[in-house]
CSV table of C-alpha atoms in Angstrom, one decimal:
chain,number,residue,atom,x,y,z
A,145,ALA,CA,69.1,116.2,116.2
A,146,LEU,CA,67.6,114.2,118.1
A,147,ARG,CA,65.5,115.7,121.3
A,148,VAL,CA,64.7,113.7,124.0
A,149,ASN,CA,61.1,114.5,125.3
A,150,ARG,CA,61.9,113.7,129.1
A,151,LYS,CA,57.8,113.7,129.5
A,152,PHE,CA,58.4,109.7,128.3
A,153,PRO,CA,58.6,107.3,131.0
A,154,ASN,CA,61.3,105.2,131.3
A,155,GLY,CA,63.5,106.1,128.8
A,156,LEU,CA,60.7,105.0,126.1
A,157,HIS,CA,62.2,107.6,123.4
A,158,LYS,CA,64.5,104.6,122.9
A,159,TYR,CA,61.6,102.8,121.3
A,160,LEU,CA,60.5,105.2,118.9
A,161,PRO,CA,59.3,105.6,116.1
A,162,SER,CA,56.8,102.9,117.0
A,163,PHE,CA,55.4,104.5,119.8
A,164,PRO,CA,54.8,108.1,119.1
A,165,LYS,CA,53.4,106.6,115.4
A,166,SER,CA,50.9,104.8,117.6
A,167,ILE,CA,49.9,107.4,119.5
A,168,LEU,CA,49.5,110.0,116.4
A,169,GLY,CA,47.7,107.1,114.4
A,170,ILE,CA,44.9,106.8,116.7
A,171,LYS,CA,44.9,110.7,116.9
A,172,PHE,CA,44.7,110.5,113.1
A,173,LEU,CA,41.9,107.8,112.7
A,174,HIS,CA,39.7,108.8,115.0
A,175,VAL,CA,39.7,113.1,113.4
A,176,ILE,CA,39.5,111.7,109.9
A,177,LYS,CA,36.8,109.0,110.4
A,178,SER,CA,35.1,111.3,112.6
A,179,GLN,CA,35.1,113.8,109.6
A,180,GLN,CA,33.8,111.1,107.2
A,181,GLY,CA,31.4,109.8,109.1
A,182,ARG,CA,29.8,113.0,110.3
A,183,GLY,CA,30.9,116.1,108.7
A,184,GLU,CA,31.8,118.0,111.5
A,185,ILE,CA,34.5,117.5,114.5
A,186,LYS,CA,33.7,119.1,118.1
A,187,GLY,CA,37.0,120.9,118.9
A,188,GLY,CA,40.3,118.9,120.4
A,189,ALA,CA,43.8,119.3,121.0
A,190,VAL,CA,45.7,117.4,118.7
A,191,GLU,CA,49.0,119.6,117.9
A,192,GLY,CA,50.5,120.1,121.0
A,193,PRO,CA,51.5,116.3,121.5
A,194,ALA,CA,51.9,115.8,118.0
A,195,ASP,CA,54.2,118.7,117.5
A,196,GLU,CA,56.4,117.4,120.2
A,197,GLU,CA,56.4,113.7,118.8
A,198,ILE,CA,57.4,114.8,115.5
A,199,ALA,CA,60.1,117.0,117.0
A,200,LEU,CA,61.6,113.3,118.0
A,201,LEU,CA,61.8,112.5,114.4
A,202,GLY,CA,63.1,115.5,113.3
A,203,GLY,CA,66.5,114.5,111.2
A,204,GLY,CA,65.1,111.5,111.2
A,205,ILE,CA,67.2,110.7,114.0
A,206,VAL,CA,65.6,108.0,116.4
A,207,GLY,CA,67.4,107.1,119.5
A,208,ALA,CA,71.2,107.1,121.2
A,209,ASP,CA,71.3,103.8,121.3
A,210,GLY,CA,70.5,102.5,117.9
A,211,GLN,CA,67.3,100.5,119.8
A,212,THR,CA,69.1,97.5,119.5
A,213,SER,CA,72.2,97.9,121.5
A,214,GLU,CA,74.5,100.4,123.8
A,215,ARG,CA,76.9,100.5,120.8
A,216,PRO,CA,75.3,99.6,117.6
A,217,LYS,CA,77.0,99.2,114.7
A,218,PRO,CA,77.0,102.0,112.2
A,219,GLU,CA,74.9,100.4,109.6
A,220,THR,CA,72.4,100.0,112.6
A,221,ARG,CA,72.3,103.7,113.2
A,222,VAL,CA,71.7,104.4,109.8
A,223,TRP,CA,68.9,101.9,109.1
A,224,TRP,CA,66.7,103.8,111.9
A,225,ASP,CA,68.0,107.1,110.6
A,226,TYR,CA,66.0,105.9,107.9
A,227,LEU,CA,62.9,104.5,109.7
A,228,GLY,CA,62.9,107.7,111.9
A,229,GLY,CA,62.5,109.6,108.6
A,230,CYS,CA,59.6,107.7,107.0
A,231,HIS,CA,58.0,108.4,110.5
A,232,TRP,CA,58.8,111.9,110.6
A,233,LEU,CA,57.5,112.2,106.9
A,234,TRP,CA,54.5,110.2,107.4
A,235,ASP,CA,53.4,112.1,110.9
A,236,ALA,CA,53.7,115.3,109.2
A,237,GLU,CA,51.7,114.4,106.8
A,238,ARG,CA,48.9,112.6,108.7
A,239,MET,CA,49.3,116.1,111.0
A,240,SER,CA,48.9,118.2,107.7
A,241,GLU,CA,45.3,116.5,106.8
A,242,MET,CA,43.9,116.9,110.5
A,243,ALA,CA,45.0,120.5,110.2
A,244,ARG,CA,42.8,120.7,107.2
A,245,ALA,CA,39.9,118.3,108.5
A,246,THR,CA,39.7,120.8,111.7
A,247,GLY,CA,39.6,123.8,109.6
A,248,ARG,CA,43.0,124.4,111.3
A,249,ASP,CA,46.5,126.2,109.4
A,250,ALA,CA,48.7,123.3,107.7
A,251,ALA,CA,51.1,125.2,106.4
A,252,LYS,CA,53.8,124.3,109.3
A,253,TYR,CA,53.2,120.8,108.8
A,254,ASP,CA,53.4,121.2,104.9
A,255,ARG,CA,56.6,122.6,105.3
A,256,MET,CA,57.7,119.7,107.7
A,257,SER,CA,56.7,117.0,105.2
A,258,ALA,CA,58.7,118.9,102.2
A,259,GLU,CA,61.5,119.1,104.8
A,260,ALA,CA,61.5,115.2,105.7
A,261,ARG,CA,60.8,114.1,101.7
A,262,ALA,CA,64.0,116.2,101.1
A,263,TYR,CA,66.0,114.4,103.8
A,264,LEU,CA,64.6,110.8,102.9
A,265,LYS,CA,65.4,111.2,99.2
A,266,ASP,CA,69.0,112.9,99.6
A,267,THR,CA,70.6,110.7,102.2
A,268,PHE,CA,68.5,107.5,100.9
A,269,PHE,CA,67.7,107.5,97.3
A,270,ASN,CA,70.5,109.2,95.7
A,271,THR,CA,70.8,106.6,93.9
A,272,PRO,CA,71.7,105.6,89.7
A,273,ASP,CA,68.4,103.7,89.5
A,274,GLY,CA,66.8,105.7,92.1
A,275,THR,CA,66.0,102.7,94.5
A,276,ILE,CA,67.3,102.8,98.2
A,277,ARG,CA,71.0,102.9,98.4
A,278,GLU,CA,72.5,99.7,100.1
A,279,PRO,CA,72.8,97.8,102.3
A,280,PHE,CA,68.9,98.3,102.6
A,281,ARG,CA,67.9,97.8,99.3
A,282,ASP,CA,66.8,93.5,99.9
A,283,MET,CA,65.2,94.7,102.8
A,284,GLN,CA,61.3,94.0,103.0
A,285,THR,CA,60.3,96.7,105.4
A,286,ALA,CA,63.0,99.5,103.3
A,287,ALA,CA,60.9,98.7,100.1
A,288,LEU,CA,57.1,98.6,102.1
A,289,PHE,CA,58.1,102.3,103.4
A,290,ALA,CA,59.6,103.6,100.3
A,291,LEU,CA,56.1,102.3,98.7
A,292,ARG,CA,53.9,103.2,101.0
A,293,LEU,CA,55.2,106.9,101.2
A,294,GLY,CA,55.9,107.5,97.7
A,295,LEU,CA,59.1,107.8,97.7
A,296,VAL,CA,60.2,105.8,94.6
A,297,GLU,CA,58.4,106.5,91.4
A,298,GLY,CA,58.3,105.8,87.9
A,299,ASP,CA,60.9,103.2,86.9
A,300,ALA,CA,62.4,103.2,90.7
A,301,ALA,CA,58.9,102.1,92.0
A,302,GLY,CA,58.6,99.4,89.7
A,303,ARG,CA,62.3,98.1,90.3
A,304,THR,CA,61.3,98.7,94.3
A,305,ARG,CA,57.9,96.4,93.6
A,306,GLN,CA,60.1,94.0,92.0
A,307,LEU,CA,62.5,93.3,94.6
A,308,LEU,CA,60.0,93.6,97.4
A,309,ARG,CA,58.5,90.7,95.3
A,310,ASP,CA,61.3,88.8,95.2
A,311,GLY,CA,62.1,89.1,99.0
A,312,ILE,CA,59.1,87.8,99.6
A,313,ALA,CA,59.5,84.5,97.7
A,314,ALA,CA,63.3,84.1,98.9
A,315,ARG,CA,61.6,83.7,102.2
A,316,GLY,CA,59.5,80.6,101.1
A,317,GLY,CA,56.7,83.5,100.8
A,318,THR,CA,56.6,84.9,104.5
A,319,LEU,CA,57.8,88.1,105.5
A,320,GLU,CA,61.5,88.9,107.6
A,321,THR,CA,59.6,92.7,108.6
A,322,GLY,CA,59.8,93.6,112.3
A,323,PHE,CA,57.1,95.5,114.4
A,324,LEU,CA,57.3,98.5,112.1
A,325,GLY,CA,56.9,96.8,108.5
A,326,THR,CA,54.7,94.1,109.6
A,327,ALA,CA,52.0,96.8,110.6
A,328,ILE,CA,52.0,98.2,106.6
A,329,ALA,CA,52.9,95.4,105.0
A,330,LEU,CA,48.8,93.9,103.7
A,331,ASP,CA,47.6,97.4,103.0
A,332,THR,CA,50.8,98.4,101.0
A,333,LEU,CA,51.3,95.6,98.9
A,334,THR,CA,47.6,95.7,97.8
A,335,GLU,CA,48.0,99.6,97.2
A,336,GLN,CA,50.4,98.6,95.2
A,337,GLY,CA,48.8,96.0,92.7
A,338,MET,CA,50.2,93.0,94.8
A,339,SER,CA,46.8,91.4,96.5
A,340,ALA,CA,48.0,88.0,95.7
A,341,VAL,CA,50.9,88.4,98.0
A,342,ALA,CA,48.9,89.8,100.1
A,343,TYR,CA,46.3,87.2,100.7
A,344,ASP,CA,49.2,84.4,100.4
A,345,LEU,CA,50.9,86.0,103.1
A,346,LEU,CA,47.6,86.5,105.3
A,347,LEU,CA,46.8,83.0,104.4
A,348,ASN,CA,50.5,81.5,105.1
A,349,HIS,CA,50.3,78.9,107.9
A,350,ARG,CA,54.3,78.5,108.0
A,351,PHE,CA,56.6,80.6,110.5
A,352,PRO,CA,56.4,83.5,110.3
A,353,GLY,CA,52.7,83.8,109.5
A,354,TRP,CA,49.3,85.1,111.4
A,355,LEU,CA,47.7,81.9,110.5
A,356,TYR,CA,51.0,79.9,112.2
A,357,SER,CA,49.9,81.7,115.1
A,358,VAL,CA,46.5,80.8,114.9
A,359,ASP,CA,47.8,76.8,114.7
A,360,GLN,CA,49.6,77.3,118.2
A,361,GLY,CA,46.0,78.0,119.6
A,362,ALA,CA,46.3,82.0,119.5
A,363,THR,CA,43.2,83.4,119.7
A,364,THR,CA,44.3,87.1,120.1
A,365,ILE,CA,47.0,89.4,118.2
A,366,TRP,CA,50.7,88.4,119.8
A,367,GLU,CA,53.7,90.4,119.9
A,368,ARG,CA,55.5,87.3,118.4
A,369,TRP,CA,54.9,84.7,115.9
A,370,ASP,CA,56.0,82.1,118.2
A,371,SER,CA,55.1,83.4,121.8
A,372,TYR,CA,53.8,80.4,122.3
A,373,THR,CA,54.2,76.9,120.3
A,374,LYS,CA,53.1,73.2,120.6
A,375,GLU,CA,56.3,72.3,120.7
A,376,LYS,CA,58.4,74.6,123.0
A,377,GLY,CA,55.4,75.7,125.2
A,378,PHE,CA,55.5,79.6,126.3
A,379,GLY,CA,58.7,82.1,124.7
A,380,PRO,CA,60.5,84.4,126.6
A,381,VAL,CA,58.9,86.6,129.2
A,382,ALA,CA,60.5,89.8,127.5
A,383,MET,CA,58.5,91.4,124.9
A,384,ASN,CA,56.1,88.8,125.0
A,385,SER,CA,52.7,90.5,125.0
A,386,TYR,CA,49.7,87.9,124.1
A,387,ASN,CA,47.1,90.9,123.5
A,388,HIS,CA,48.9,93.2,121.2
A,389,TYR,CA,48.2,96.4,119.5
A,390,SER,CA,50.4,95.0,116.1
């Protein structure tokens, strides 16, 4: 069950897993890159706050309102359970790697990783062919996380790669991912032997695409592909950052 961390202001728990994932990602890059670059790391607290972040994701449950409305559809809740479970696994694995890099005991994070992986496999991949369950099978983000986290193997991984290729082609060679899927799209495609697809996405000038935003005048990363367009001008004020970390 979800344990809401009241330290997050203004109901920030509703936006899990994106914000805690980002916080932990910064910690991970700092620790691991420091380890690779200098061979040692000066002590620093990474466990306490990160443990709380992972606890919020435990069980995969992500937010009472499904992050979409006060009364989300049942499939919306299940979708956010999947994304929450993926970040539960990803965060636990990164904490395990950081613990080892800093000479700490990684056992509890290894247990978390195993529990999260079992939850995801039993809940979302218990299908005859080993791919993700319906209605998420044709979703680009679902496939990206399945491949990125090794939730599909062998023939199931091959089928998932093909589903992802087909999904991108069906969209005219563009993404239909949201905030979380977009962040891992290019790296995951490249790691899965689809670097040509990744380059096509990166260099695409159609909407939605990074160069579409550039063609509209972007000199920074925007929160939306069409935060501003030459045809319509500025987009809605809400969630429309023009200097976004995504």
